[in-house]
XYZ file of C-alpha atoms in Angstrom:
785
model
C -217.019 85.374 -71.892
C -214.634 87.076 -73.082
C -214.983 88.136 -77.043
C -214.677 85.983 -80.373
C -213.557 87.845 -83.269
C -213.528 85.772 -86.773
C -211.456 88.221 -88.933
C -208.954 86.298 -91.631
C -204.680 86.985 -91.176
C -202.060 85.123 -92.880
C -199.069 85.357 -90.122
C -196.981 84.457 -92.736
C -196.447 88.576 -94.196
C -195.118 88.330 -91.000
C -192.757 85.781 -90.833
C -190.487 88.007 -94.049
C -189.687 84.848 -95.677
C -190.669 83.681 -99.133
C -193.583 80.318 -99.233
C -191.090 77.787 -98.764
C -193.299 74.699 -98.984
C -195.657 72.915 -101.736
C -198.675 71.782 -101.642
C -202.717 71.490 -100.900
C -204.513 73.219 -98.553
C -208.357 73.214 -97.622
C -211.167 74.423 -95.051
C -213.238 71.625 -94.246
C -215.218 70.829 -90.664
C -215.396 66.465 -91.973
C -212.690 65.390 -89.639
C -213.791 67.309 -86.576
C -217.227 66.091 -87.225
C -215.704 62.606 -87.419
C -213.744 62.946 -84.552
C -216.828 64.015 -82.253
C -219.002 61.068 -83.537
C -216.612 58.658 -82.657
C -216.330 60.711 -79.291
C -220.000 59.951 -78.683
C -219.954 56.783 -79.243
C -217.213 56.435 -77.053
C -218.396 58.288 -74.824
C -219.768 58.297 -71.290
C -223.376 59.528 -71.091
C -221.721 63.457 -70.380
C -219.835 63.522 -72.704
C -222.343 62.351 -75.058
C -224.946 64.743 -73.895
C -222.263 67.361 -74.827
C -221.317 66.409 -78.120
C -225.124 64.828 -79.034
C -226.189 68.952 -79.323
C -222.961 69.644 -81.726
C -223.416 67.364 -84.370
C -227.430 68.524 -84.339
C -225.742 71.658 -85.450
C -223.979 70.376 -88.074
C -226.440 68.525 -89.521
C -227.622 71.612 -90.718
C -224.599 72.753 -92.477
C -223.610 69.653 -94.557
C -221.366 71.951 -96.370
C -219.243 71.654 -94.100
C -218.752 68.219 -93.622
C -217.034 69.186 -97.623
C -214.083 71.726 -98.845
C -215.047 75.173 -97.414
C -213.810 78.384 -99.378
C -212.044 79.679 -96.234
C -213.504 83.163 -97.397
C -217.605 81.432 -96.462
C -215.841 80.159 -92.720
C -217.451 83.775 -91.197
C -220.989 83.010 -92.815
C -221.383 80.779 -88.904
C -220.239 82.209 -86.244
C -222.724 79.909 -84.502
C -220.765 76.893 -85.439
C -217.437 78.393 -85.153
C -218.883 79.670 -81.291
C -219.569 76.282 -81.136
C -216.133 75.299 -81.880
C -214.309 77.099 -79.503
C -216.411 75.483 -76.832
C -216.091 72.390 -77.335
C -212.635 73.002 -78.064
C -211.024 75.351 -74.341
C -211.846 74.582 -70.853
C -215.926 75.192 -70.061
C -213.681 78.243 -67.399
C -211.148 79.194 -69.204
C -208.472 81.844 -68.799
C -210.006 84.977 -70.213
C -207.977 87.285 -71.566
C -204.331 84.614 -70.809
C -206.764 82.643 -73.817
C -204.673 82.665 -76.415
C -206.273 80.050 -78.657
C -206.931 80.361 -82.934
C -208.401 78.361 -85.553
C -206.500 77.658 -89.274
C -206.160 76.645 -91.915
C -204.033 72.703 -91.574
C -200.104 72.938 -91.821
C -200.958 76.511 -92.704
C -200.551 79.710 -89.932
C -203.424 81.413 -92.415
C -206.038 82.479 -89.393
C -209.864 82.421 -90.077
C -211.599 82.743 -86.176
C -209.934 83.364 -82.741
C -209.766 84.978 -79.025
C -208.958 88.326 -78.510
C -205.601 87.954 -77.050
C -204.647 86.215 -79.609
C -205.996 88.878 -81.676
C -204.620 91.531 -79.757
C -201.270 89.385 -79.765
C -200.218 89.131 -83.066
C -202.096 92.040 -84.783
C -202.031 96.071 -84.617
C -205.142 96.962 -82.660
C -205.434 100.582 -85.019
C -204.176 99.132 -88.191
C -205.589 95.933 -87.560
C -202.339 94.223 -89.440
C -200.476 91.694 -89.147
C -197.570 93.292 -86.602
C -194.354 93.054 -87.837
C -191.392 90.669 -87.782
C -193.441 87.790 -85.259
C -191.034 85.429 -85.371
C -186.654 86.481 -85.697
C -185.876 83.723 -87.040
C -183.555 83.617 -90.402
C -184.684 82.352 -93.050
C -182.791 78.591 -93.016
C -184.205 78.018 -89.204
C -187.962 79.076 -90.221
C -187.573 76.735 -92.771
C -185.924 73.569 -91.178
C -188.232 74.001 -87.880
C -192.109 74.624 -90.894
C -191.260 71.945 -92.869
C -189.545 68.753 -89.693
C -193.053 70.087 -88.090
C -195.876 69.605 -91.303
C -193.191 66.512 -92.162
C -193.729 64.541 -88.359
C -197.780 64.984 -89.046
C -196.984 63.074 -92.486
C -195.435 60.739 -90.217
C -197.524 60.007 -87.677
C -200.849 60.206 -89.641
C -199.553 58.572 -92.585
C -197.438 55.697 -91.008
C -197.841 55.868 -87.446
C -194.497 56.796 -86.180
C -193.394 59.659 -84.409
C -191.143 62.103 -85.364
C -189.898 65.326 -82.888
C -191.495 68.163 -83.478
C -189.678 71.970 -83.212
C -190.930 74.859 -80.864
C -191.197 77.775 -82.673
C -191.529 80.798 -80.784
C -192.846 84.487 -81.030
C -191.248 87.419 -79.565
C -192.607 90.723 -78.990
C -191.571 93.909 -77.625
C -193.431 96.898 -76.000
C -193.243 99.994 -77.609
C -193.493 101.589 -74.383
C -191.723 99.819 -72.331
C -189.108 98.025 -74.931
C -189.314 94.885 -72.441
C -189.433 91.452 -75.273
C -191.814 88.379 -74.301
C -191.765 85.004 -75.528
C -194.612 83.320 -77.088
C -194.817 79.485 -77.471
C -196.405 77.802 -81.179
C -198.885 75.272 -80.577
C -199.990 73.062 -82.592
C -203.045 71.074 -82.208
C -203.111 68.747 -85.061
C -206.071 65.930 -84.679
C -208.531 67.913 -87.087
C -206.799 67.750 -90.777
C -206.511 64.671 -93.088
C -203.924 63.832 -95.069
C -203.927 62.403 -99.035
C -201.397 61.776 -101.033
C -201.331 61.885 -105.076
C -198.909 58.722 -105.225
C -198.098 55.536 -103.785
C -196.628 55.772 -100.732
C -193.444 54.718 -100.611
C -191.659 52.512 -97.763
C -190.292 54.412 -94.835
C -189.291 52.335 -91.898
C -186.912 54.178 -88.424
C -184.106 51.699 -90.092
C -184.018 53.107 -93.319
C -184.213 56.912 -91.712
C -181.378 55.754 -89.076
C -178.955 54.672 -92.335
C -179.876 57.670 -94.211
C -179.071 60.274 -90.941
C -175.646 58.941 -90.640
C -174.714 60.432 -94.101
C -177.295 63.416 -93.776
C -177.884 66.411 -91.357
C -181.620 67.014 -90.629
C -184.440 63.962 -91.630
C -186.184 66.757 -93.718
C -183.226 66.810 -96.103
C -184.435 63.083 -96.433
C -187.647 63.310 -96.469
C -188.363 65.855 -98.506
C -186.195 63.345 -101.633
C -188.599 60.495 -100.410
C -192.253 62.436 -99.036
C -192.151 65.971 -101.632
C -195.169 67.923 -100.481
C -196.513 68.386 -103.831
C -197.563 65.245 -104.008
C -199.773 65.701 -100.737
C -202.811 67.525 -99.765
C -203.960 69.051 -95.901
C -208.133 69.212 -95.299
C -209.386 69.820 -92.404
C -208.327 72.591 -89.401
C -205.611 73.591 -87.141
C -205.655 75.488 -83.798
C -202.863 77.322 -82.843
C -202.761 78.353 -78.637
C -199.861 81.014 -77.785
C -198.842 79.702 -74.292
C -196.130 82.878 -72.375
C -192.639 80.757 -71.516
C -191.288 84.754 -71.322
C -189.826 83.180 -67.932
C -188.813 79.952 -68.748
C -187.454 81.395 -72.136
C -185.456 84.403 -70.736
C -184.012 81.858 -67.981
C -182.864 79.798 -70.148
C -180.889 82.758 -72.276
C -180.129 83.583 -67.967
C -178.570 80.155 -68.153
C -176.493 79.859 -71.335
C -175.015 83.179 -70.798
C -174.268 82.434 -66.674
C -170.814 80.264 -67.452
C -168.589 83.105 -68.617
C -165.296 81.747 -69.735
C -163.163 83.939 -67.072
C -163.724 85.068 -64.086
C -164.165 88.930 -64.946
C -166.022 89.106 -67.920
C -166.925 91.945 -69.382
C -168.790 94.906 -69.380
C -172.070 93.812 -71.630
C -171.818 90.484 -70.154
C -173.767 92.666 -66.701
C -176.083 94.762 -68.797
C -177.131 91.003 -70.590
C -178.302 89.360 -67.568
C -180.231 92.742 -65.956
C -181.727 92.429 -69.853
C -183.191 89.337 -69.017
C -184.173 90.240 -64.785
C -186.115 92.953 -66.255
C -188.140 91.071 -68.935
C -188.413 88.481 -65.956
C -189.232 90.683 -63.191
C -191.764 92.411 -66.273
C -190.663 96.675 -65.193
C -187.881 98.193 -67.148
C -187.608 100.695 -64.713
C -185.752 98.941 -62.065
C -182.189 97.780 -62.249
C -180.351 94.614 -61.409
C -176.480 94.243 -59.670
C -174.777 91.280 -58.968
C -172.200 90.892 -56.327
C -170.412 87.948 -55.562
C -169.145 87.198 -52.408
C -165.686 86.460 -52.548
C -163.365 85.327 -49.587
C -159.238 85.500 -49.562
C -157.915 84.208 -46.358
C -161.283 83.648 -44.465
C -161.874 88.610 -45.171
C -164.050 89.430 -47.512
C -163.223 90.989 -50.378
C -164.934 93.539 -53.722
C -163.727 94.773 -56.503
C -165.536 95.835 -59.491
C -164.074 93.438 -62.395
C -165.933 90.933 -60.117
C -169.091 92.508 -59.599
C -172.182 93.050 -62.505
C -173.448 96.738 -62.053
C -173.087 95.805 -58.220
C -174.867 99.315 -56.485
C -173.367 98.583 -53.348
C -169.557 99.097 -54.727
C -170.642 101.885 -56.941
C -171.412 103.729 -53.844
C -169.013 102.795 -52.153
C -165.865 103.800 -54.780
C -168.562 106.871 -55.259
C -168.986 108.048 -51.682
C -165.702 107.105 -50.727
C -166.572 105.502 -47.840
C -163.610 103.711 -45.985
C -162.988 100.398 -46.882
C -162.668 98.463 -43.453
C -165.955 100.217 -42.763
C -167.624 99.065 -45.507
C -165.942 95.631 -45.587
C -167.443 95.796 -41.844
C -170.720 95.756 -43.814
C -170.865 93.282 -45.884
C -168.974 90.517 -43.273
C -172.187 91.807 -40.756
C -174.110 90.605 -44.011
C -172.550 87.665 -44.618
C -173.101 86.284 -40.846
C -176.404 87.565 -40.774
C -178.091 87.138 -44.222
C -181.568 88.480 -44.839
C -183.898 89.851 -47.221
C -183.061 93.513 -46.768
C -186.197 95.691 -48.822
C -186.788 99.781 -48.635
C -189.760 100.265 -50.210
C -190.241 103.353 -50.289
C -186.636 106.008 -49.430
C -187.820 109.658 -48.956
C -184.906 111.898 -48.640
C -186.253 113.836 -45.978
C -185.818 110.980 -43.872
C -183.528 111.180 -40.330
C -182.597 107.207 -40.787
C -178.918 106.586 -38.327
C -178.758 103.403 -40.490
C -175.803 103.826 -43.412
C -177.248 101.673 -46.295
C -180.414 104.473 -46.436
C -178.056 107.399 -46.181
C -176.118 105.605 -49.155
C -179.011 105.423 -51.409
C -180.648 108.519 -50.541
C -177.565 109.772 -51.786
C -177.649 108.368 -55.070
C -180.867 109.269 -55.569
C -182.542 104.935 -54.810
C -186.103 105.656 -54.103
C -186.440 101.254 -54.139
C -184.136 99.159 -53.373
C -184.306 95.401 -52.343
C -180.808 92.828 -51.862
C -181.901 88.919 -51.412
C -178.906 86.868 -50.529
C -178.796 84.278 -52.776
C -177.976 80.968 -51.438
C -175.813 78.119 -53.726
C -174.632 74.809 -51.301
C -176.733 76.459 -48.487
C -173.994 78.539 -47.766
C -174.682 82.415 -49.549
C -172.287 83.080 -52.330
C -173.592 87.036 -53.020
C -176.111 88.982 -53.508
C -179.018 90.236 -56.343
C -179.710 93.490 -55.868
C -183.184 95.069 -56.963
C -183.362 99.232 -57.794
C -186.368 101.822 -59.170
C -185.488 106.035 -58.958
C -188.714 105.394 -58.058
C -190.596 104.635 -55.087
C -192.980 101.699 -54.514
C -191.671 100.445 -58.435
C -190.542 97.317 -56.458
C -193.685 95.007 -54.225
C -193.703 91.053 -53.319
C -195.222 90.212 -56.549
C -192.276 90.725 -58.534
C -189.657 89.489 -56.345
C -191.942 86.614 -56.665
C -191.416 86.506 -60.400
C -187.155 86.994 -59.659
C -188.092 83.658 -57.408
C -187.060 81.659 -60.002
C -183.427 82.631 -61.560
C -181.748 82.579 -57.723
C -181.405 79.199 -58.153
C -178.992 79.936 -61.703
C -177.940 83.902 -60.469
C -176.188 81.517 -57.234
C -174.488 79.237 -59.748
C -173.132 82.668 -61.609
C -171.905 83.666 -58.825
C -170.298 80.731 -56.970
C -168.470 80.328 -60.640
C -167.220 84.061 -60.471
C -166.430 83.076 -57.216
C -164.260 80.026 -58.439
C -162.917 81.110 -61.593
C -161.918 84.503 -59.225
C -159.621 81.868 -57.451
C -158.968 79.715 -59.631
C -156.600 82.593 -61.232
C -155.052 83.488 -57.989
C -153.272 79.931 -58.156
C -152.381 80.647 -61.413
C -150.859 84.179 -60.892
C -149.767 82.732 -57.525
C -148.053 79.414 -59.683
C -146.965 81.845 -62.998
C -145.001 84.061 -61.017
C -144.657 83.157 -57.989
C -144.451 79.179 -57.309
C -145.631 76.828 -55.355
C -145.801 76.785 -52.034
C -146.074 75.645 -48.567
C -149.396 76.099 -46.293
C -147.892 78.694 -43.700
C -147.489 81.588 -46.191
C -150.114 81.009 -49.623
C -152.428 83.597 -48.081
C -149.946 85.949 -47.913
C -149.419 85.571 -51.729
C -153.734 85.001 -51.438
C -153.355 88.359 -50.704
C -150.172 89.203 -53.776
C -152.177 88.147 -55.974
C -155.421 89.705 -55.431
C -153.990 92.933 -55.558
C -152.396 91.601 -59.242
C -155.514 90.988 -60.713
C -157.725 93.504 -59.046
C -155.506 96.731 -59.721
C -157.300 99.092 -62.769
C -154.337 98.958 -64.592
C -153.701 96.879 -67.764
C -151.633 93.847 -67.644
C -148.821 96.083 -68.721
C -149.615 98.103 -66.816
C -149.307 96.068 -63.351
C -147.115 95.272 -60.712
C -146.780 92.328 -58.095
C -146.399 94.051 -54.599
C -143.800 92.876 -52.613
C -143.813 89.509 -49.562
C -141.685 90.514 -46.890
C -142.419 88.883 -43.915
C -140.709 90.950 -40.903
C -139.174 90.300 -38.259
C -138.925 86.259 -37.728
C -136.462 83.897 -36.221
C -134.437 81.878 -38.464
C -133.471 78.066 -37.788
C -130.551 77.017 -40.211
C -129.403 73.845 -40.238
C -126.819 71.803 -43.161
C -125.778 68.315 -43.906
C -123.283 67.767 -45.997
C -121.541 64.658 -47.367
C -117.928 64.874 -46.557
C -115.010 64.439 -48.848
C -117.571 63.893 -51.278
C -116.042 66.405 -53.919
C -113.108 63.864 -53.713
C -114.650 61.024 -53.243
C -116.188 62.248 -57.055
C -113.247 62.763 -58.258
C -112.119 59.406 -57.549
C -115.182 57.904 -58.877
C -114.393 59.452 -62.571
C -110.585 58.999 -62.709
C -111.900 55.091 -61.870
C -114.106 54.864 -64.516
C -111.711 57.072 -67.381
C -109.703 54.263 -67.052
C -111.513 51.630 -67.115
C -112.557 53.126 -69.833
C -109.305 53.525 -71.225
C -108.812 50.092 -70.681
C -112.290 49.151 -72.431
C -110.956 50.974 -75.815
C -107.272 49.426 -75.678
C -108.802 46.478 -76.124
C -111.497 47.232 -79.053
C -109.274 49.908 -80.982
C -106.554 46.384 -81.205
C -108.559 44.374 -84.003
C -109.764 47.150 -85.492
C -106.750 48.866 -86.944
C -106.415 46.286 -89.625
C -110.144 48.025 -91.333
C -109.914 51.506 -90.303
C -107.975 53.990 -92.573
C -104.874 54.724 -91.711
C -104.463 57.879 -90.946
C -108.052 58.546 -88.941
C -107.243 55.584 -86.660
C -103.828 56.775 -85.598
C -105.252 60.635 -85.283
C -107.853 58.432 -82.766
C -104.889 56.215 -81.604
C -102.129 59.379 -79.819
C -105.380 61.551 -78.908
C -105.875 58.328 -77.027
C -102.525 57.715 -75.789
C -101.448 61.743 -74.564
C -105.201 60.855 -72.613
C -104.543 57.653 -71.179
C -101.312 59.558 -69.587
C -103.293 62.457 -67.846
C -106.034 59.912 -66.619
C -102.965 58.319 -65.516
C -102.180 61.213 -62.826
C -103.794 63.424 -61.750
C -107.308 64.986 -63.862
C -109.153 68.298 -63.416
C -112.824 69.157 -63.857
C -111.771 71.276 -67.198
C -109.989 68.005 -68.058
C -112.641 65.229 -67.442
C -114.917 67.717 -69.932
C -112.384 67.619 -72.342
C -111.595 64.036 -72.218
C -115.196 62.715 -72.534
C -115.770 65.194 -75.503
C -112.793 62.711 -77.383
C -115.242 59.770 -75.713
C -117.976 60.515 -77.484
C -117.177 62.984 -80.131
C -114.555 61.995 -81.224
C -114.475 57.599 -80.877
C -117.942 57.065 -81.123
C -118.151 58.226 -84.507
C -115.428 56.208 -85.721
C -116.040 53.522 -84.380
C -119.792 53.420 -85.739
C -118.317 54.382 -89.487
C -115.982 51.089 -89.434
C -119.171 49.193 -88.455
C -121.005 50.751 -91.005
C -117.832 49.559 -93.533
C -117.587 46.599 -91.891
C -120.127 44.618 -90.570
C -117.703 42.060 -88.759
C -116.712 43.993 -86.865
C -120.017 44.294 -85.032
C -119.016 42.510 -82.231
C -116.207 44.043 -80.662
C -118.246 47.982 -80.938
C -121.202 46.610 -79.446
C -119.485 45.122 -76.623
C -117.190 48.521 -76.515
C -120.913 50.810 -77.050
C -122.778 48.364 -74.295
C -119.508 49.280 -71.907
C -119.689 53.046 -72.165
C -123.565 53.138 -71.904
C -124.215 55.645 -68.344
C -126.848 53.226 -66.850
C -125.769 49.794 -67.434
C -121.280 49.542 -68.701
C -119.410 49.110 -67.099
C -116.788 52.701 -67.298
C -119.946 54.690 -64.946
C -119.791 51.973 -62.524
C -117.958 53.584 -60.082
C -120.221 56.672 -61.181
C -123.309 55.157 -60.907
C -122.198 53.536 -56.780
C -120.694 57.176 -56.069
C -124.706 58.741 -57.100
C -126.455 55.957 -55.526
C -124.497 56.392 -52.226
C -125.226 59.890 -52.285
C -129.432 58.551 -52.847
C -129.518 56.717 -50.311
C -127.986 58.838 -47.570
C -130.332 62.369 -48.752
C -133.752 60.477 -49.298
C -132.713 58.854 -45.546
C -131.996 63.141 -44.708
C -135.343 64.199 -46.561
C -137.336 62.114 -44.485
C -135.918 63.141 -41.523
C -136.540 66.544 -42.273
C -139.879 66.257 -43.207
C -141.327 64.862 -40.476
C -138.963 67.879 -38.380
C -140.744 70.026 -40.882
C -144.592 68.327 -39.584
C -143.884 68.413 -35.843
C -142.484 72.009 -36.751
C -146.367 73.783 -38.441
C -148.160 71.631 -35.547
C -146.998 73.540 -32.832
C -146.212 76.762 -34.353
C -146.799 76.968 -38.476
C -143.394 78.248 -39.737
C -141.750 78.711 -43.536
C -139.528 75.442 -44.298
C -137.325 75.273 -47.340
C -134.610 72.663 -48.342
C -131.704 72.312 -50.953
C -130.201 69.552 -52.012
C -126.436 69.895 -53.194
C -124.482 66.654 -52.174
C -125.920 67.093 -48.612
C -129.243 68.661 -47.615
C -129.128 72.593 -45.882
C -132.524 73.902 -45.008
C -133.707 76.693 -43.681
C -137.055 77.543 -41.476
C -138.625 80.768 -40.416
C -140.618 81.782 -37.546
C -142.734 84.456 -36.684
C -146.324 86.383 -36.435
C -146.033 87.979 -39.670
C -146.424 84.274 -41.607
C -148.602 83.042 -39.084
C -151.376 85.956 -38.091
C -153.128 86.062 -35.161
C -150.606 83.434 -33.489
C -147.566 84.883 -31.047
C -144.561 83.484 -31.374
C -143.152 83.134 -27.629
C -139.597 82.777 -25.893
C -141.727 78.739 -24.375
C -142.203 78.004 -29.132
C -139.128 79.462 -30.108
C -137.486 77.307 -27.231
C -139.065 73.890 -28.228
C -137.675 74.367 -32.419
C -134.737 74.649 -31.315
C -134.700 71.529 -29.127
C -136.823 69.810 -32.608
C -133.385 70.697 -34.981
C -131.331 69.707 -32.091
C -132.730 66.192 -31.699
C -133.378 65.656 -35.780
C -129.420 66.456 -36.500
C -128.726 63.497 -33.906
C -130.972 61.277 -36.012
C -129.576 62.438 -39.041
C -126.025 61.957 -37.481
C -126.911 58.313 -36.455
C -128.880 57.093 -38.800
C -126.240 58.006 -41.337
C -124.169 56.141 -39.629
C -125.934 53.086 -40.302
C -126.426 53.451 -43.825
C -122.748 52.858 -44.238
C -123.071 49.035 -44.219
C -125.393 49.607 -47.269
C -123.690 51.793 -49.076
C -121.047 50.792 -51.825
C -119.203 53.720 -51.059
C -118.561 54.734 -47.203
C -120.108 58.287 -46.975
C -119.770 60.349 -43.700
C -122.281 63.014 -43.340
C -121.416 66.626 -40.925
C -123.849 68.396 -39.426
C -124.272 71.874 -38.953
C -126.379 74.296 -37.234
C -126.102 77.870 -37.154
C -127.521 80.033 -34.534
C -129.176 83.590 -34.832
C -130.454 84.732 -31.816
C -132.274 87.809 -33.033
C -135.227 88.432 -35.895
C -133.910 89.135 -39.274
C -136.754 90.125 -42.488
C -136.885 88.208 -45.613
C -138.260 88.437 -48.726
C -139.808 86.703 -51.737
C -137.667 87.150 -54.731
C -139.496 87.022 -57.722
C -136.294 86.819 -60.322
C -135.197 83.399 -58.168
C -138.644 82.358 -57.057
C -137.593 81.381 -53.182
C -137.204 83.438 -49.750
C -133.631 85.353 -49.056
C -132.674 87.608 -46.154
C -133.680 91.680 -47.143
C -132.388 94.584 -46.154
C -129.094 95.658 -44.959
C -128.704 94.232 -42.106
C -130.419 90.810 -42.032
C -127.337 90.401 -45.279
C -124.427 89.489 -42.437
C -127.026 86.270 -41.759
C -126.585 85.091 -45.307
C -123.288 85.632 -45.925
C -121.905 83.526 -42.978
C -124.911 81.035 -43.136
C -122.688 80.585 -46.478
C -118.943 80.790 -45.383
C -119.350 78.570 -41.451
C -119.097 75.312 -42.996
C -115.405 76.205 -44.290
C -114.784 77.375 -40.976
C -111.701 76.114 -38.893
C -110.882 75.470 -35.331
C -108.803 79.018 -34.346
C -105.106 77.878 -34.617
C -105.661 74.644 -36.221
C -105.457 72.980 -39.414
C -109.627 71.015 -38.151
C -111.976 71.936 -39.907
C -114.870 72.199 -37.608
C -117.755 70.318 -39.101
C -116.750 66.495 -38.577
C -118.501 63.194 -38.820
C -120.205 62.345 -36.790
C -120.317 64.810 -34.890
C -123.667 68.138 -34.454
C -121.630 71.936 -34.670
C -123.605 74.500 -33.365
C -122.484 77.759 -34.339
C -122.870 81.077 -32.054
C -122.117 84.551 -31.706
C -123.112 84.763 -28.198
C -123.321 82.248 -24.998
C -126.442 82.893 -24.578
C -127.058 81.313 -27.579
C -126.787 78.504 -27.306
C -128.903 77.748 -24.059
C -131.831 76.090 -25.369
C -129.248 74.019 -27.243
C -127.953 72.703 -23.533
C -131.509 72.295 -22.735
C -131.659 70.321 -24.984
C -128.582 67.465 -23.892
C -129.290 66.298 -21.241
C -132.759 64.080 -22.421
C -130.401 63.333 -25.857
C -127.871 62.743 -23.581
C -130.059 59.533 -21.935
C -131.811 58.543 -24.443
C -127.662 57.388 -25.646
C -128.102 59.772 -29.173
C -125.269 61.955 -27.885
C -122.480 61.247 -25.579
C -121.396 63.092 -22.835
C -118.445 64.972 -24.136
C -118.780 68.287 -25.470
C -116.500 70.603 -27.264
C -116.844 74.737 -27.400
C -114.960 75.914 -29.522
C -113.606 79.858 -31.465
C -113.158 80.242 -34.646
C -110.404 80.840 -37.447
C -112.066 84.330 -38.545
C -114.180 84.015 -42.449
C -113.578 86.811 -44.857
C -115.758 89.932 -43.294
C -117.559 87.698 -40.161
C -115.301 87.452 -36.817
C -116.337 86.475 -33.189
C -117.943 83.030 -33.961
C -117.570 81.007 -31.717
C -118.766 76.928 -31.342
C -120.394 74.305 -30.213
C -119.475 70.141 -30.840
C -121.255 67.940 -29.959
C -120.613 63.763 -30.691
C -123.406 61.104 -31.571
C -123.318 58.101 -30.096
C -122.319 55.203 -32.368
């Protein structure tokens, strides 16, 4: 049987807070004797046989049933041993049985197990260890009073209030590790008396008071002052080792960083927690999340937590490709690496062993961490001395693995989120076909060791890509837009004339003449030809001079409201008659562009299915689009001649369908707008680069600029030796330099002609020289009505 001790210890001396409770507490075994008597009456024969000898022993000392000076209790060792025997299991935990008797509701110890005294007192001096509880005065008061009032409410009122957990922490002077123990108080063996009539207390009353208070303790202190209560009997204190549980809770609280790349102190905090769980200060820990960018694993100091693998790779100047190969292999075949003892004199061919020995590591373990059945990282455990890490330590650390895996998963997701933020902020919302390239650039950006001010975005360049360009233009859209503007301004002038006539009698003559004079000037201009600049000026006059003039009249003469309100309604952009022609124009344009956009979206989907490529369209009065395809955009796939031919055939087909659909829309258009279709064939590959300032792709290099120049000017091209524009409604114009450039489109003709999409007519044309461009030819096809 373990050795028991009867030593008086006042734990309040080490708590380092002033006495916060004022109540009478006295030692008595009376409540315990009553408990035994009741237990014997209600118990089965076996239990009765256990209680009977104890009661016979207590009957020899009648004084124990009353209040007893605490110093006198040391004179009854047989009684104390009997209490311990009755209240602890027959087969106790031995050295782990941390048990003691104390005054009721007070940590004044008078008897306990050797492990208890060893834990709370110094072996040499016998005095209480310093600062057993690392709580502030406010927190300690809250915990202490809550537990005392919980006992009062339970024993005197019959309902329960949640108790506060009290945790004792002790630091080993040799290892520096901290252990945590939970104080458990058994309140069965003391009674509580009050020298006043107890006030009525209900849960409803407490709830009502709590609506105005933060803590129930503050309410109870005013309703039930402690100096009116006395406690008689004894309490039992047991200490439960919760080091692992407590440390896991601490780890759980810190395992969700606000950023994917926490500071250096973060990893140290995690390591301290893991050392505590492992029970050794001689081991070190590293965490390495597995981050994949474009299905390739990447490593960086910023997202690892003191990773030994990362440190060794950098220190030994290990080739990145070799290091990543090792990591890829580990992810495919994750397993526990356990090197109990590594010897510097060995001749191992294993790369990892060689690196560990060079680093002075004599014991090493790599534990794969799983989240959702996927490996998300590695926990490294290592020591400079052999044999430090064993199976028992690994078993202790098993409980932390789910939390660490959660941390690795969160870290990876945080970095991916940051990469997405960089892409959206520094680039633009991107298509799937090129997103991988921007992920790589964003990763290089955020993993740079430079500060934010020194970071630079790596260039985004795709080399040797084949372009496909097309444009669907609304013919004479500028003329039609000007006609609509002129018609609306004429309508506006007519409405304004009808409005001003009856208002002359109400207006200031000078102001009215000024407004009317300006109106007459603009009416003459509107009736004939009006330039864009003049249209801005007339609208500026109408809305900045005429409208305020009319509003001032309406305010001064309410009787004019009907006339002026009719005018304001007429000039409303959404519904007024003075905007009807422009609205009709915009509605017609929107119908055409919507139809074209849907067709191009289908075209894009078909292209992506055959070969992922970059597709971009631009909205003007019509729609332009660029397609770039090549192996640099789609790594691992070769852009064969057959694939490129198929893409060009798809392009011709969609342009023919767009032209036909535009014709079919004519009956639905308020303004009869027609479209022209244009394709430019560039037979050689080009390079494109992302322009961060414009957030779009553009051609790269002097030679490739020629492609961009031609593309921007051919829509205005004329047929050589004629005054006819190349692009015409109901046709598809294909511009090229050499005849073989259009072979793919010619191969697609028979099928489209047989399908009654194109007519059999084909025109071979030469084009007038453009500025800086000569030698252009064109093929003009006709869309069947």
